[in-house]
PDB file of C-alpha atoms in Angstrom:
ATOM      1  CA  LEU A   1      -2.063   7.064  -5.889  1.00  0.00           C
ATOM      2  CA  ALA A   2       0.701   6.818  -8.445  1.00  0.00           C
ATOM      3  CA  PHE A   3       3.886   4.789  -8.080  1.00  0.00           C
ATOM      4  CA  SER A   4       6.525   5.552 -10.734  1.00  0.00           C
ATOM      5  CA  GLY A   5       4.064   5.385 -13.615  1.00  0.00           C
ATOM      6  CA  LEU A   6       1.659   2.896 -12.023  1.00  0.00           C
ATOM      7  CA  ASP A   7      -1.742   4.319 -11.039  1.00  0.00           C
ATOM      8  CA  PHE A   8      -3.021   2.059  -8.266  1.00  0.00           C
ATOM      9  CA  TYR A   9      -6.700   2.664  -9.081  1.00  0.00           C
ATOM     10  CA  THR A  10      -6.323   1.512 -12.704  1.00  0.00           C
ATOM     11  CA  LEU A  11      -3.486  -0.952 -12.132  1.00  0.00           C
ATOM     12  CA  THR A  12      -3.606  -4.414 -13.670  1.00  0.00           C
ATOM     13  CA  PRO A  13      -0.904  -7.081 -13.786  1.00  0.00           C
ATOM     14  CA  ASP A  14      -0.495  -6.408 -17.524  1.00  0.00           C
ATOM     15  CA  LYS A  15       0.060  -2.687 -16.926  1.00  0.00           C
ATOM     16  CA  ALA A  16       2.568  -3.484 -14.171  1.00  0.00           C
ATOM     17  CA  MET A  17       4.509  -5.788 -16.526  1.00  0.00           C
ATOM     18  CA  THR A  18       4.473  -3.115 -19.226  1.00  0.00           C
ATOM     19  CA  VAL A  19       6.146  -0.650 -16.827  1.00  0.00           C
ATOM     20  CA  LEU A  20       8.299  -3.037 -14.759  1.00  0.00           C
ATOM     21  CA  GLY A  21       9.024  -5.795 -17.289  1.00  0.00           C
ATOM     22  CA  PRO A  22       8.420  -9.503 -16.793  1.00  0.00           C
ATOM     23  CA  ALA A  23       7.926 -10.499 -13.155  1.00  0.00           C
ATOM     24  CA  ASN A  24      10.613 -12.588 -11.453  1.00  0.00           C
ATOM     25  CA  VAL A  25       7.802 -14.528  -9.751  1.00  0.00           C
ATOM     26  CA  ASP A  26       4.314 -15.107 -11.200  1.00  0.00           C
ATOM     27  CA  GLU A  27       2.285 -17.535  -9.068  1.00  0.00           C
ATOM     28  CA  TRP A  28      -1.421 -18.408  -9.029  1.00  0.00           C
ATOM     29  CA  ASN A  29      -3.115 -19.592  -5.828  1.00  0.00           C
ATOM     30  CA  LYS A  30      -6.710 -20.760  -5.535  1.00  0.00           C
ATOM     31  CA  ASP A  31      -8.558 -19.058  -2.691  1.00  0.00           C
ATOM     32  CA  SER A  32     -11.066 -20.786  -0.398  1.00  0.00           C
ATOM     33  CA  ASP A  33     -14.019 -19.251  -2.313  1.00  0.00           C
ATOM     34  CA  ASN A  34     -12.825 -20.703  -5.683  1.00  0.00           C
ATOM     35  CA  THR A  35     -11.444 -17.362  -6.830  1.00  0.00           C
ATOM     36  CA  TRP A  36      -7.757 -16.881  -7.625  1.00  0.00           C
ATOM     37  CA  LEU A  37      -4.973 -14.726  -6.213  1.00  0.00           C
ATOM     38  CA  ARG A  38      -2.009 -13.922  -8.423  1.00  0.00           C
ATOM     39  CA  LEU A  39       1.315 -12.978  -6.858  1.00  0.00           C
ATOM     40  CA  LEU A  40       3.776 -11.061  -9.025  1.00  0.00           C
ATOM     41  CA  GLN A  41       7.202 -10.012  -7.757  1.00  0.00           C
ATOM     42  CA  TRP A  42       9.964  -7.846  -9.113  1.00  0.00           C
ATOM     43  CA  ASP A  43      13.044  -6.621  -7.227  1.00  0.00           C
ATOM     44  CA  GLY A  44      11.548  -4.878  -4.187  1.00  0.00           C
ATOM     45  CA  ILE A  45       7.984  -4.835  -5.574  1.00  0.00           C
ATOM     46  CA  THR A  46       5.116  -7.254  -4.887  1.00  0.00           C
ATOM     47  CA  LEU A  47       1.682  -7.100  -6.493  1.00  0.00           C
ATOM     48  CA  ILE A  48      -1.270  -9.272  -5.468  1.00  0.00           C
ATOM     49  CA  ALA A  49      -4.239  -9.348  -7.837  1.00  0.00           C
ATOM     50  CA  LYS A  50      -7.675 -10.929  -7.497  1.00  0.00           C
ATOM     51  CA  TYR A  51      -9.302 -13.026 -10.220  1.00  0.00           C
ATOM     52  CA  ASP A  52     -12.647 -14.770 -10.444  1.00  0.00           C
ATOM     53  CA  ALA A  53     -13.108 -18.560 -10.634  1.00  0.00           C
ATOM     54  CA  ASN A  54     -12.410 -18.448 -14.413  1.00  0.00           C
ATOM     55  CA  LYS A  55      -9.200 -16.444 -13.917  1.00  0.00           C
ATOM     56  CA  ASN A  56     -10.721 -13.225 -15.212  1.00  0.00           C
ATOM     57  CA  PHE A  57      -9.041 -10.201 -13.625  1.00  0.00           C
ATOM     58  CA  SER A  58     -11.112  -8.574 -10.882  1.00  0.00           C
ATOM     59  CA  SER A  59      -8.883  -6.059  -9.070  1.00  0.00           C
ATOM     60  CA  VAL A  60      -5.499  -5.413  -7.548  1.00  0.00           C
ATOM     61  CA  TYR A  61      -5.570  -6.245  -3.860  1.00  0.00           C
ATOM     62  CA  SER A  62      -2.193  -4.885  -2.775  1.00  0.00           C
ATOM     63  CA  LEU A  63       1.080  -3.357  -3.861  1.00  0.00           C
ATOM     64  CA  SER A  64       4.158  -3.523  -1.612  1.00  0.00           C
ATOM     65  CA  ILE A  65       7.354  -1.603  -2.283  1.00  0.00           C
ATOM     66  CA  THR A  66      10.777  -1.918  -0.668  1.00  0.00           C
ATOM     67  CA  ASN A  67      12.611  -0.753  -3.787  1.00  0.00           C
ATOM     68  CA  GLU A  68      14.273   2.653  -3.181  1.00  0.00           C
ATOM     69  CA  ASN A  69      13.905   3.617  -6.859  1.00  0.00           C
ATOM     70  CA  MET A  70      10.092   3.517  -6.849  1.00  0.00           C
ATOM     71  CA  GLU A  71       8.435   6.826  -6.067  1.00  0.00           C
ATOM     72  CA  GLY A  72       5.065   6.745  -4.349  1.00  0.00           C
ATOM     73  CA  PRO A  73       2.399   9.377  -3.742  1.00  0.00           C
ATOM     74  CA  ARG A  74       3.694  12.847  -2.857  1.00  0.00           C
ATOM     75  CA  GLY A  75       7.237  11.770  -3.669  1.00  0.00           C
ATOM     76  CA  LEU A  76       7.451   9.014  -1.034  1.00  0.00           C
ATOM     77  CA  ARG A  77      10.482   6.760  -1.316  1.00  0.00           C
ATOM     78  CA  VAL A  78      11.861   3.957   0.790  1.00  0.00           C
ATOM     79  CA  GLY A  79      14.611   5.631   2.813  1.00  0.00           C
ATOM     80  CA  ASP A  80      12.616   8.802   3.620  1.00  0.00           C
ATOM     81  CA  TYR A  81      12.534   9.940   7.253  1.00  0.00           C
ATOM     82  CA  THR A  82       9.369   9.893   9.363  1.00  0.00           C
ATOM     83  CA  ASP A  83       9.181  13.670   9.852  1.00  0.00           C
ATOM     84  CA  THR A  84       9.545  14.443   6.137  1.00  0.00           C
ATOM     85  CA  VAL A  85       6.779  11.946   5.335  1.00  0.00           C
ATOM     86  CA  LEU A  86       4.452  13.401   7.970  1.00  0.00           C
ATOM     87  CA  PHE A  87       4.774  16.893   6.489  1.00  0.00           C
ATOM     88  CA  ARG A  88       3.702  15.645   3.029  1.00  0.00           C
ATOM     89  CA  PHE A  89       0.251  14.649   4.303  1.00  0.00           C
ATOM     90  CA  ARG A  90      -2.367  16.040   6.681  1.00  0.00           C
ATOM     91  CA  HIS A  91      -1.202  15.855  10.270  1.00  0.00           C
ATOM     92  CA  SER A  92      -1.427  17.473  13.739  1.00  0.00           C
ATOM     93  CA  GLU A  93      -5.226  17.572  13.719  1.00  0.00           C
ATOM     94  CA  GLY A  94      -6.006  14.634  15.993  1.00  0.00           C
ATOM     95  CA  ALA A  95      -5.548  13.354  19.510  1.00  0.00           C
ATOM     96  CA  ALA A  96      -2.769  11.452  21.221  1.00  0.00           C
ATOM     97  CA  LEU A  97      -3.194   7.717  21.766  1.00  0.00           C
ATOM     98  CA  ASP A  98      -1.440   5.410  24.218  1.00  0.00           C
ATOM     99  CA  ASN A  99       0.887   4.169  21.470  1.00  0.00           C
ATOM    100  CA  GLY A 100       0.604   6.855  18.823  1.00  0.00           C
ATOM    101  CA  VAL A 101      -1.262   9.833  17.410  1.00  0.00           C
ATOM    102  CA  ILE A 102      -4.325  10.301  15.253  1.00  0.00           C
ATOM    103  CA  LEU A 103      -3.061  12.605  12.507  1.00  0.00           C
ATOM    104  CA  TYR A 104      -6.543  13.517  11.229  1.00  0.00           C
ATOM    105  CA  GLY A 105     -10.043  12.035  11.195  1.00  0.00           C
ATOM    106  CA  ASP A 106     -11.280   9.720  13.934  1.00  0.00           C
ATOM    107  CA  GLY A 107      -8.601   7.059  13.478  1.00  0.00           C
ATOM    108  CA  GLU A 108     -11.110   4.334  12.587  1.00  0.00           C
ATOM    109  CA  ASN A 109     -13.360   5.455   9.717  1.00  0.00           C
ATOM    110  CA  ALA A 110     -11.900   6.623   6.407  1.00  0.00           C
ATOM    111  CA  PRO A 111     -10.592   9.148   5.761  1.00  0.00           C
ATOM    112  CA  TYR A 112      -8.073   9.223   8.569  1.00  0.00           C
ATOM    113  CA  GLY A 113      -4.366   9.179   9.298  1.00  0.00           C
ATOM    114  CA  ARG A 114      -2.720   7.549  12.297  1.00  0.00           C
ATOM    115  CA  ILE A 115       0.818   6.839  13.459  1.00  0.00           C
ATOM    116  CA  THR A 116       1.511   3.931  15.800  1.00  0.00           C
ATOM    117  CA  TYR A 117       4.755   3.658  17.733  1.00  0.00           C
ATOM    118  CA  ASN A 118       6.296   0.296  18.653  1.00  0.00           C
ATOM    119  CA  GLU A 119       9.672  -0.682  20.074  1.00  0.00           C
ATOM    120  CA  GLU A 120      11.234  -1.617  16.741  1.00  0.00           C
ATOM    121  CA  THR A 121       8.976  -0.023  14.122  1.00  0.00           C
ATOM    122  CA  ASN A 122       6.581   2.849  13.614  1.00  0.00           C
ATOM    123  CA  THR A 123       3.657   2.622  11.226  1.00  0.00           C
ATOM    124  CA  ILE A 124       1.749   5.413   9.550  1.00  0.00           C
ATOM    125  CA  VAL A 125      -1.633   4.497   8.079  1.00  0.00           C
ATOM    126  CA  TYR A 126      -3.553   6.769   5.725  1.00  0.00           C
ATOM    127  CA  THR A 127      -7.008   5.769   4.529  1.00  0.00           C
ATOM    128  CA  ASP A 128      -9.378   7.223   2.002  1.00  0.00           C
ATOM    129  CA  LYS A 129     -12.787   6.307   0.676  1.00  0.00           C
ATOM    130  CA  LEU A 130     -13.460   6.182  -3.069  1.00  0.00           C
ATOM    131  CA  GLU A 131     -17.053   5.245  -3.840  1.00  0.00           C
ATOM    132  CA  GLN A 132     -17.615   1.993  -1.894  1.00  0.00           C
ATOM    133  CA  ASN A 133     -13.911   1.150  -1.601  1.00  0.00           C
ATOM    134  CA  THR A 134     -11.428   1.989   1.127  1.00  0.00           C
ATOM    135  CA  THR A 135      -7.792   2.464   0.182  1.00  0.00           C
ATOM    136  CA  MET A 136      -5.199   1.986   2.919  1.00  0.00           C
ATOM    137  CA  LEU A 137      -1.621   3.218   2.639  1.00  0.00           C
ATOM    138  CA  TYR A 138       0.698   1.599   5.212  1.00  0.00           C
ATOM    139  CA  LEU A 139       4.145   3.072   5.737  1.00  0.00           C
ATOM    140  CA  THR A 140       6.512   1.048   7.918  1.00  0.00           C
ATOM    141  CA  PHE A 141       9.515   2.767   9.504  1.00  0.00           C
ATOM    142  CA  ARG A 142      12.501   1.275  11.303  1.00  0.00           C
ATOM    143  CA  ASN A 143      14.858   3.713  13.075  1.00  0.00           C
ATOM    144  CA  ASP A 144      12.735   6.576  11.652  1.00  0.00           C
ATOM    145  CA  THR A 145      13.531   5.473   8.083  1.00  0.00           C
ATOM    146  CA  LEU A 146      10.814   4.324   5.670  1.00  0.00           C
ATOM    147  CA  GLN A 147      11.361   0.610   4.977  1.00  0.00           C
ATOM    148  CA  GLU A 148       8.179  -0.407   3.161  1.00  0.00           C
ATOM    149  CA  ILE A 149       5.231   1.191   1.375  1.00  0.00           C
ATOM    150  CA  GLN A 150       2.094  -0.937   1.156  1.00  0.00           C
ATOM    151  CA  ILE A 151      -1.241  -0.041  -0.360  1.00  0.00           C
ATOM    152  CA  PHE A 152      -4.404  -2.105  -0.076  1.00  0.00           C
ATOM    153  CA  LEU A 153      -7.808  -1.801  -1.683  1.00  0.00           C
ATOM    154  CA  ASN A 154     -10.754  -3.113   0.338  1.00  0.00           C
ATOM    155  CA  LYS A 155     -13.820  -3.577  -1.832  1.00  0.00           C
TER     156      LYS A 155
END
């Protein structure tokens, strides 16, 4: 899962700043369990990282992209059309749902792909399992145009 030189699985805030430069926003927030969340923002890019109680880096929690210049996995870019995105990944293997389609898998347990249709937006979700972690790629479309790429790591 690479994003213009940033490998999500090995990503750290320091690596992100090496590639993207200093963040426009760099905020620390204490979580309810005494750990820390660090929010870093650049133009059209947001990174949230987890730290322990002593502010030692633990993992990246999420990466959100609305910047059209960032390229995601399989050449994804904000501005791509729904049908071109669907053809870059597994699809057409699952069943229809009331408000969407399961693209592959069972739609609930990784790995799977699912598209959900709403009045204003459509969302494609791709999940994968790596060891004990689940990675979720959320693609949000408005008027069949990709508006945001989000990736989450659930440990």
